[in-house]
Amino acid sequence: MTQDVRIAELADWAGEVVRVRGWLYNFRSSGQIAFLLVRDGSGLVQVVASESDVTEKEWEEIETLTQESSIILEGTVREDERSPGGYEMHLRDIEVVQRADDYPLALKEHGPEFLLDNRHLWLRSPRQVAIMRLRDRLMAELESFLRDDGFIRVDTPILTPNACEGTSTLFETEYFGEEAFLTQSGQLYSEATCAAFGEVYCFSPAFRAEKSKTRRHLIEFWMLEPEMAYYDHEDNLHLQERMMESVMARVLDACADELEELGRNLEPLERVKAPFPRITYDEALKILDEADIPIEWGEDFGAPHETEIARQFDRPVFVEKFPGECKAFYMEPDPDRPEVVLAADLLAPEGYGEIIGGSQRIDDYDLLRRKIHEFGLPEEEFSWYLDLRRYGSVPHSGFGLGIERTLAWIAGLDHVRETIPFPRLLNRLRP
Amino acid sequence: MTQDVRIAELADWAGEVVRVRGWLYNFRSSGQIAFLLVRDGSGLVQVVASESDVTEKEWEEIETLTQESSIILEGTVREDERSPGGYEMHLRDIEVVQRADDYPLALKEHGPEFLLDNRHLWLRSPRQVAIMRLRDRLMAELESFLRDDGFIRVDTPILTPNACEGTSTLFETEYFGEEAFLTQSGQLYSEATCAAFGEVYCFSPAFRAEKSKTRRHLIEFWMLEPEMAYYDHEDNLHLQERMMESVMARVLDACADELEELGRNLEPLERVKAPFPRITYDEALKILDEADIPIEWGEDFGAPHETEIARQFDRPVFVEKFPGECKAFYMEPDPDRPEVVLAADLLAPEGYGEIIGGSQRIDDYDLLRRKIHEFGLPEEEFSWYLDLRRYGSVPHSGFGLGIERTLAWIAGLDHVRETIPFPRLLNRLRP
């Protein structure tokens, strides 16, 4: 029986007869020769068919083949530098599994809503394949970096009884007679697990029922959240720098083809080297003043502010020491200046804005309890969280990295909707 | 400054003075010498303190130290085979970060509800640490096996408009004015992505609002779901065998210490070698007849049936070719016998039951459409799913592996509640 081979592995089979099972992506014919561009999910290959090498019936099928028809091809692998992967296949036999008629996403321009309506098919296009391969690689390299660094993955729940950062943007569901919410962050739980395992991360979907329709917002997104016992604010930022530098290098190395497919300018990505510049929130406010988009002390940044701040630097920049009033209740105050907290956002360049938000967490029981009350949260729901400050409390820190925003930046995309296989947006729950 | 070292890495620092930052797990003293058993999440180490080596104040602190107090220890690393990791530490200096008083989970027996109420602390115990390390390793090895085999991870959504396998056990939420459900499986979406990427998997939480309170059920659980284009039923089972054999070998190798901590008998795990025995549903019914727990043809197995069937074999067993009426609408009928479907469950031995469920999927448009109607599902919600059979349909197969059930088996646990950091059970949404 002829060997089934993935297109990405054809180089290992030069001179041999193999089978490729895939779909027709494009077709052109010149007289007695036809060129079939075939995809199988692992890559693209050009298949050369000569009228003289196949039966009359097969030649007829080839000449009328349509985009996205599923086909099984048998032929000889030949090196050819003009072919997408450096190899082409000379056809000996073809089986049409299913002829696809009237494929909705033929090779022409379509509007974004039409493409999103057909997301289940749109994912087959070379551009979307490249984005999803980048996504896969980014996620794998992030986890791999953390594991190599001694972290273990400890999952946190999606269904929770309490809100981590306010209740206005929560999805609610009924949990056997009581109300439950879909998580916005696994952080509070990771604070418990880092006291058990030292250095942990959780990696799961998170949900924000925000009524905003911007290029940066998804309703359902994936977040990677490391949490580290005995790390202070400085340790936290150092880890983030090391991680971003290392992961970026590995992604650039592994995904050169995908980044080329996307036409990504690699120069800004190659500059992602530690140390990253750091400015305080107060310094950021000066930049915004000078750029004529001032904000009041105590306000958080919007997208234009983040873009303007990031524009001043040639690589990702940390903005640190935010006013406590614009951040979450659990953040450790700066001992030198208690009105600001030991938190930092990492802003990506080129207008992509915040990709990481992190902080040192309050480890003092009394202070945390006071903050829970100040923020109007029900102490009872946080009793387990307060326990972490009763029984062997330690300085600890953590951060959350948004996969889709980070990917949008690396891939150089205009809109975050292309960064996740099935985006959930304000007006979109389908397919 | 003294080097901070993880307990798991002490072997690299024999003879050196290092710092360990952790928590007191246990303590005993004999006159002028005290033995502190210290954990830091990476391991346990015995720290030997001599009254003569520390200040009077430090000695007093040591002698009154309590379980789970957070401590930073400085001392010399010495090889000692009596110590948990083969090394011990001779104390030179100690800093008590926080003294923990009245730790609720002191070293004595507690009931399961009390332990679950204190899950945020219970996770610190050596047994729970071992289970979570096994979980981490199992998840990593599964993903690693699939990646090495050419699979890419393509995430599927949690929020969906339609139910994959019936609506009675779904969590519902309001999605900007329309109803949405929490996913029970990413499979239908993975069928779309396998047509784009060939071999894919999704890995995410899944939800079943089942009112059952058994040792095998979690409301929220993690599922790994590979889906493969151009795989038939046979290919599907071969992949599952290869995966289970390979992952088991790697987990046994990497987690010897954890399995020892759990007192797991390794023999049944070491027998997990392909090929796995296979029986048909009809043959399974004969086994159940002979065991005097008969079921009617067309009924699905319950836990006692699975246990009895698995008891006949020395390794995991596939039960295949189930009656279509007890399985999902999308399963491919057996061409030789259309009343059964090309589905298989993989049953773990030792009473653990089903850990994988999989099938070949229907690839014919008309048949799938008919099944959707037969199962009373709204065709409109499945139009995108039907599209996959319009545009380049191919034979394809996939399966779902439940992480928690697989882990319960590998770890040899009585109840699935210990297999996930924060279990969600019928009566439990907290902590």
PDB file of C-alpha atoms in Angstrom, chain B residues 232-371:
ATOM      1  CA  ASP B 232     -11.688   6.070   9.989  1.00  0.00           C
ATOM      2  CA  HIS B 233     -12.818   4.101  13.045  1.00  0.00           C
ATOM      3  CA  GLU B 234      -9.745   1.834  12.889  1.00  0.00           C
ATOM      4  CA  ASP B 235      -7.322   4.753  12.627  1.00  0.00           C
ATOM      5  CA  ASN B 236      -9.096   6.379  15.562  1.00  0.00           C
ATOM      6  CA  LEU B 237      -8.618   3.362  17.834  1.00  0.00           C
ATOM      7  CA  HIS B 238      -4.996   2.936  16.791  1.00  0.00           C
ATOM      8  CA  LEU B 239      -4.247   6.531  17.702  1.00  0.00           C
ATOM      9  CA  GLN B 240      -5.908   6.131  21.104  1.00  0.00           C
ATOM     10  CA  GLU B 241      -3.858   3.020  21.866  1.00  0.00           C
ATOM     11  CA  ARG B 242      -0.603   4.623  20.842  1.00  0.00           C
ATOM     12  CA  MET B 243      -1.399   7.731  22.847  1.00  0.00           C
ATOM     13  CA  MET B 244      -2.357   5.900  26.032  1.00  0.00           C
ATOM     14  CA  GLU B 245       0.666   3.595  25.868  1.00  0.00           C
ATOM     15  CA  SER B 246       3.090   6.424  25.253  1.00  0.00           C
ATOM     16  CA  VAL B 247       1.625   8.865  27.766  1.00  0.00           C
ATOM     17  CA  MET B 248       1.387   6.221  30.477  1.00  0.00           C
ATOM     18  CA  ALA B 249       5.050   5.277  30.026  1.00  0.00           C
ATOM     19  CA  ARG B 250       6.109   8.914  30.245  1.00  0.00           C
ATOM     20  CA  VAL B 251       3.959   9.619  33.301  1.00  0.00           C
ATOM     21  CA  LEU B 252       5.244   6.525  35.107  1.00  0.00           C
ATOM     22  CA  ASP B 253       8.763   7.632  34.341  1.00  0.00           C
ATOM     23  CA  ALA B 254       8.352  11.274  35.349  1.00  0.00           C
ATOM     24  CA  CYS B 255       6.119  10.785  38.409  1.00  0.00           C
ATOM     25  CA  ALA B 256       7.632   7.841  40.272  1.00  0.00           C
ATOM     26  CA  ASP B 257       7.835   9.900  43.478  1.00  0.00           C
ATOM     27  CA  GLU B 258       4.245  11.091  43.260  1.00  0.00           C
ATOM     28  CA  LEU B 259       2.924   7.588  42.609  1.00  0.00           C
ATOM     29  CA  GLU B 260       4.912   6.327  45.574  1.00  0.00           C
ATOM     30  CA  GLU B 261       3.506   9.094  47.776  1.00  0.00           C
ATOM     31  CA  LEU B 262       0.043   7.922  46.745  1.00  0.00           C
ATOM     32  CA  GLY B 263       0.902   4.279  47.422  1.00  0.00           C
ATOM     33  CA  ARG B 264      -0.210   3.380  43.912  1.00  0.00           C
ATOM     34  CA  ASN B 265       0.263  -0.200  42.762  1.00  0.00           C
ATOM     35  CA  LEU B 266       2.121   0.318  39.479  1.00  0.00           C
ATOM     36  CA  GLU B 267       1.596  -3.112  38.062  1.00  0.00           C
ATOM     37  CA  PRO B 268      -1.779  -2.451  36.357  1.00  0.00           C
ATOM     38  CA  LEU B 269      -0.375   0.783  34.904  1.00  0.00           C
ATOM     39  CA  GLU B 270       2.726  -0.915  33.546  1.00  0.00           C
ATOM     40  CA  ARG B 271       0.479  -3.309  31.629  1.00  0.00           C
ATOM     41  CA  VAL B 272      -0.937  -0.464  29.513  1.00  0.00           C
ATOM     42  CA  LYS B 273       0.578  -1.610  26.210  1.00  0.00           C
ATOM     43  CA  ALA B 274      -0.997  -1.589  22.758  1.00  0.00           C
ATOM     44  CA  PRO B 275      -2.845  -3.340  21.272  1.00  0.00           C
ATOM     45  CA  PHE B 276      -5.750  -3.082  23.689  1.00  0.00           C
ATOM     46  CA  PRO B 277      -8.380  -5.813  23.642  1.00  0.00           C
ATOM     47  CA  ARG B 278     -11.546  -4.979  21.727  1.00  0.00           C
ATOM     48  CA  ILE B 279     -15.008  -6.353  22.155  1.00  0.00           C
ATOM     49  CA  THR B 280     -18.271  -5.355  20.565  1.00  0.00           C
ATOM     50  CA  TYR B 281     -21.221  -4.020  22.480  1.00  0.00           C
ATOM     51  CA  ASP B 282     -22.973  -7.335  21.805  1.00  0.00           C
ATOM     52  CA  GLU B 283     -20.082  -9.270  23.327  1.00  0.00           C
ATOM     53  CA  ALA B 284     -20.159  -6.945  26.316  1.00  0.00           C
ATOM     54  CA  LEU B 285     -23.828  -7.794  26.799  1.00  0.00           C
ATOM     55  CA  LYS B 286     -22.910 -11.481  27.033  1.00  0.00           C
ATOM     56  CA  ILE B 287     -20.366 -10.703  29.734  1.00  0.00           C
ATOM     57  CA  LEU B 288     -23.026  -8.806  31.666  1.00  0.00           C
ATOM     58  CA  ASP B 289     -25.505 -11.668  31.235  1.00  0.00           C
ATOM     59  CA  GLU B 290     -22.995 -14.124  32.643  1.00  0.00           C
ATOM     60  CA  ALA B 291     -22.283 -11.781  35.542  1.00  0.00           C
ATOM     61  CA  ASP B 292     -26.007 -11.587  36.311  1.00  0.00           C
ATOM     62  CA  ILE B 293     -26.262  -7.848  35.649  1.00  0.00           C
ATOM     63  CA  PRO B 294     -27.935  -8.007  32.239  1.00  0.00           C
ATOM     64  CA  ILE B 295     -29.044  -4.934  30.289  1.00  0.00           C
ATOM     65  CA  GLU B 296     -31.334  -4.702  27.283  1.00  0.00           C
ATOM     66  CA  TRP B 297     -29.875  -4.254  23.811  1.00  0.00           C
ATOM     67  CA  GLY B 298     -29.950  -0.494  23.178  1.00  0.00           C
ATOM     68  CA  GLU B 299     -29.297   0.562  26.759  1.00  0.00           C
ATOM     69  CA  ASP B 300     -26.045   2.282  27.698  1.00  0.00           C
ATOM     70  CA  PHE B 301     -23.759   0.960  30.420  1.00  0.00           C
ATOM     71  CA  GLY B 302     -23.769   2.229  33.984  1.00  0.00           C
ATOM     72  CA  ALA B 303     -20.775   2.218  36.300  1.00  0.00           C
ATOM     73  CA  PRO B 304     -21.267  -1.389  37.563  1.00  0.00           C
ATOM     74  CA  HIS B 305     -21.472  -2.658  33.980  1.00  0.00           C
ATOM     75  CA  GLU B 306     -18.287  -0.889  32.976  1.00  0.00           C
ATOM     76  CA  THR B 307     -16.517  -2.260  36.020  1.00  0.00           C
ATOM     77  CA  GLU B 308     -17.626  -5.812  35.242  1.00  0.00           C
ATOM     78  CA  ILE B 309     -16.612  -5.622  31.576  1.00  0.00           C
ATOM     79  CA  ALA B 310     -13.204  -4.106  32.375  1.00  0.00           C
ATOM     80  CA  ARG B 311     -12.605  -6.784  35.053  1.00  0.00           C
ATOM     81  CA  GLN B 312     -12.307  -9.389  32.292  1.00  0.00           C
ATOM     82  CA  PHE B 313      -9.147  -7.839  30.879  1.00  0.00           C
ATOM     83  CA  ASP B 314      -5.662  -7.021  32.100  1.00  0.00           C
ATOM     84  CA  ARG B 315      -5.458  -3.606  30.421  1.00  0.00           C
ATOM     85  CA  PRO B 316      -7.854  -0.959  29.073  1.00  0.00           C
ATOM     86  CA  VAL B 317     -10.481  -2.446  26.780  1.00  0.00           C
ATOM     87  CA  PHE B 318     -12.350  -0.943  23.842  1.00  0.00           C
ATOM     88  CA  VAL B 319     -16.058  -1.622  23.625  1.00  0.00           C
ATOM     89  CA  GLU B 320     -17.139  -0.783  20.084  1.00  0.00           C
ATOM     90  CA  LYS B 321     -20.149  -0.742  17.777  1.00  0.00           C
ATOM     91  CA  PHE B 322     -22.859   0.532  20.056  1.00  0.00           C
ATOM     92  CA  PRO B 323     -26.528   0.691  19.099  1.00  0.00           C
ATOM     93  CA  GLY B 324     -27.082   4.038  17.380  1.00  0.00           C
ATOM     94  CA  GLU B 325     -30.026   4.747  19.681  1.00  0.00           C
ATOM     95  CA  CYS B 326     -27.837   5.055  22.808  1.00  0.00           C
ATOM     96  CA  LYS B 327     -25.228   7.333  21.197  1.00  0.00           C
ATOM     97  CA  ALA B 328     -25.062  10.810  19.667  1.00  0.00           C
ATOM     98  CA  PHE B 329     -26.583  11.836  16.344  1.00  0.00           C
ATOM     99  CA  TYR B 330     -23.302  12.427  14.500  1.00  0.00           C
ATOM    100  CA  MET B 331     -21.861   8.913  14.650  1.00  0.00           C
ATOM    101  CA  GLU B 332     -21.203   6.965  11.449  1.00  0.00           C
ATOM    102  CA  PRO B 333     -23.284   3.800  11.107  1.00  0.00           C
ATOM    103  CA  ASP B 334     -21.401   0.557  10.546  1.00  0.00           C
ATOM    104  CA  PRO B 335     -21.817  -0.156   6.805  1.00  0.00           C
ATOM    105  CA  ASP B 336     -22.121  -3.886   7.557  1.00  0.00           C
ATOM    106  CA  ARG B 337     -24.800  -3.396  10.190  1.00  0.00           C
ATOM    107  CA  PRO B 338     -26.411   0.042  10.139  1.00  0.00           C
ATOM    108  CA  GLU B 339     -28.163  -0.334  13.507  1.00  0.00           C
ATOM    109  CA  VAL B 340     -24.788   0.027  15.271  1.00  0.00           C
ATOM    110  CA  VAL B 341     -22.373   2.962  15.014  1.00  0.00           C
ATOM    111  CA  LEU B 342     -18.599   3.096  14.583  1.00  0.00           C
ATOM    112  CA  ALA B 343     -18.084   4.329  18.112  1.00  0.00           C
ATOM    113  CA  ALA B 344     -15.897   2.979  20.879  1.00  0.00           C
ATOM    114  CA  ASP B 345     -15.499   3.659  24.580  1.00  0.00           C
ATOM    115  CA  LEU B 346     -12.200   2.913  26.253  1.00  0.00           C
ATOM    116  CA  LEU B 347     -12.759   1.426  29.711  1.00  0.00           C
ATOM    117  CA  ALA B 348      -9.993   1.633  32.288  1.00  0.00           C
ATOM    118  CA  PRO B 349      -9.443  -1.356  34.547  1.00  0.00           C
ATOM    119  CA  GLU B 350      -9.815  -1.504  38.343  1.00  0.00           C
ATOM    120  CA  GLY B 351     -13.341  -0.144  38.299  1.00  0.00           C
ATOM    121  CA  TYR B 352     -12.510   3.243  36.788  1.00  0.00           C
ATOM    122  CA  GLY B 353     -14.709   2.809  33.744  1.00  0.00           C
ATOM    123  CA  GLU B 354     -14.913   5.014  30.672  1.00  0.00           C
ATOM    124  CA  ILE B 355     -11.996   7.380  30.153  1.00  0.00           C
ATOM    125  CA  ILE B 356     -12.350   7.913  26.400  1.00  0.00           C
ATOM    126  CA  GLY B 357     -15.382   8.061  24.153  1.00  0.00           C
ATOM    127  CA  GLY B 358     -14.931   8.400  20.426  1.00  0.00           C
ATOM    128  CA  SER B 359     -16.368   7.671  17.021  1.00  0.00           C
ATOM    129  CA  GLN B 360     -16.111   8.073  13.313  1.00  0.00           C
ATOM    130  CA  ARG B 361     -18.379  10.972  12.317  1.00  0.00           C
ATOM    131  CA  ILE B 362     -21.007  10.937   9.623  1.00  0.00           C
ATOM    132  CA  ASP B 363     -19.530  12.532   6.496  1.00  0.00           C
ATOM    133  CA  ASP B 364     -22.550  12.242   4.211  1.00  0.00           C
ATOM    134  CA  TYR B 365     -24.682  15.385   4.024  1.00  0.00           C
ATOM    135  CA  ASP B 366     -28.068  13.701   3.544  1.00  0.00           C
ATOM    136  CA  LEU B 367     -27.546  11.141   6.267  1.00  0.00           C
ATOM    137  CA  LEU B 368     -26.374  13.760   8.758  1.00  0.00           C
ATOM    138  CA  ARG B 369     -29.318  15.993   7.970  1.00  0.00           C
ATOM    139  CA  ARG B 370     -31.681  13.086   8.475  1.00  0.00           C
ATOM    140  CA  LYS B 371     -30.086  12.263  11.833  1.00  0.00           C
TER     141      LYS B 371
END
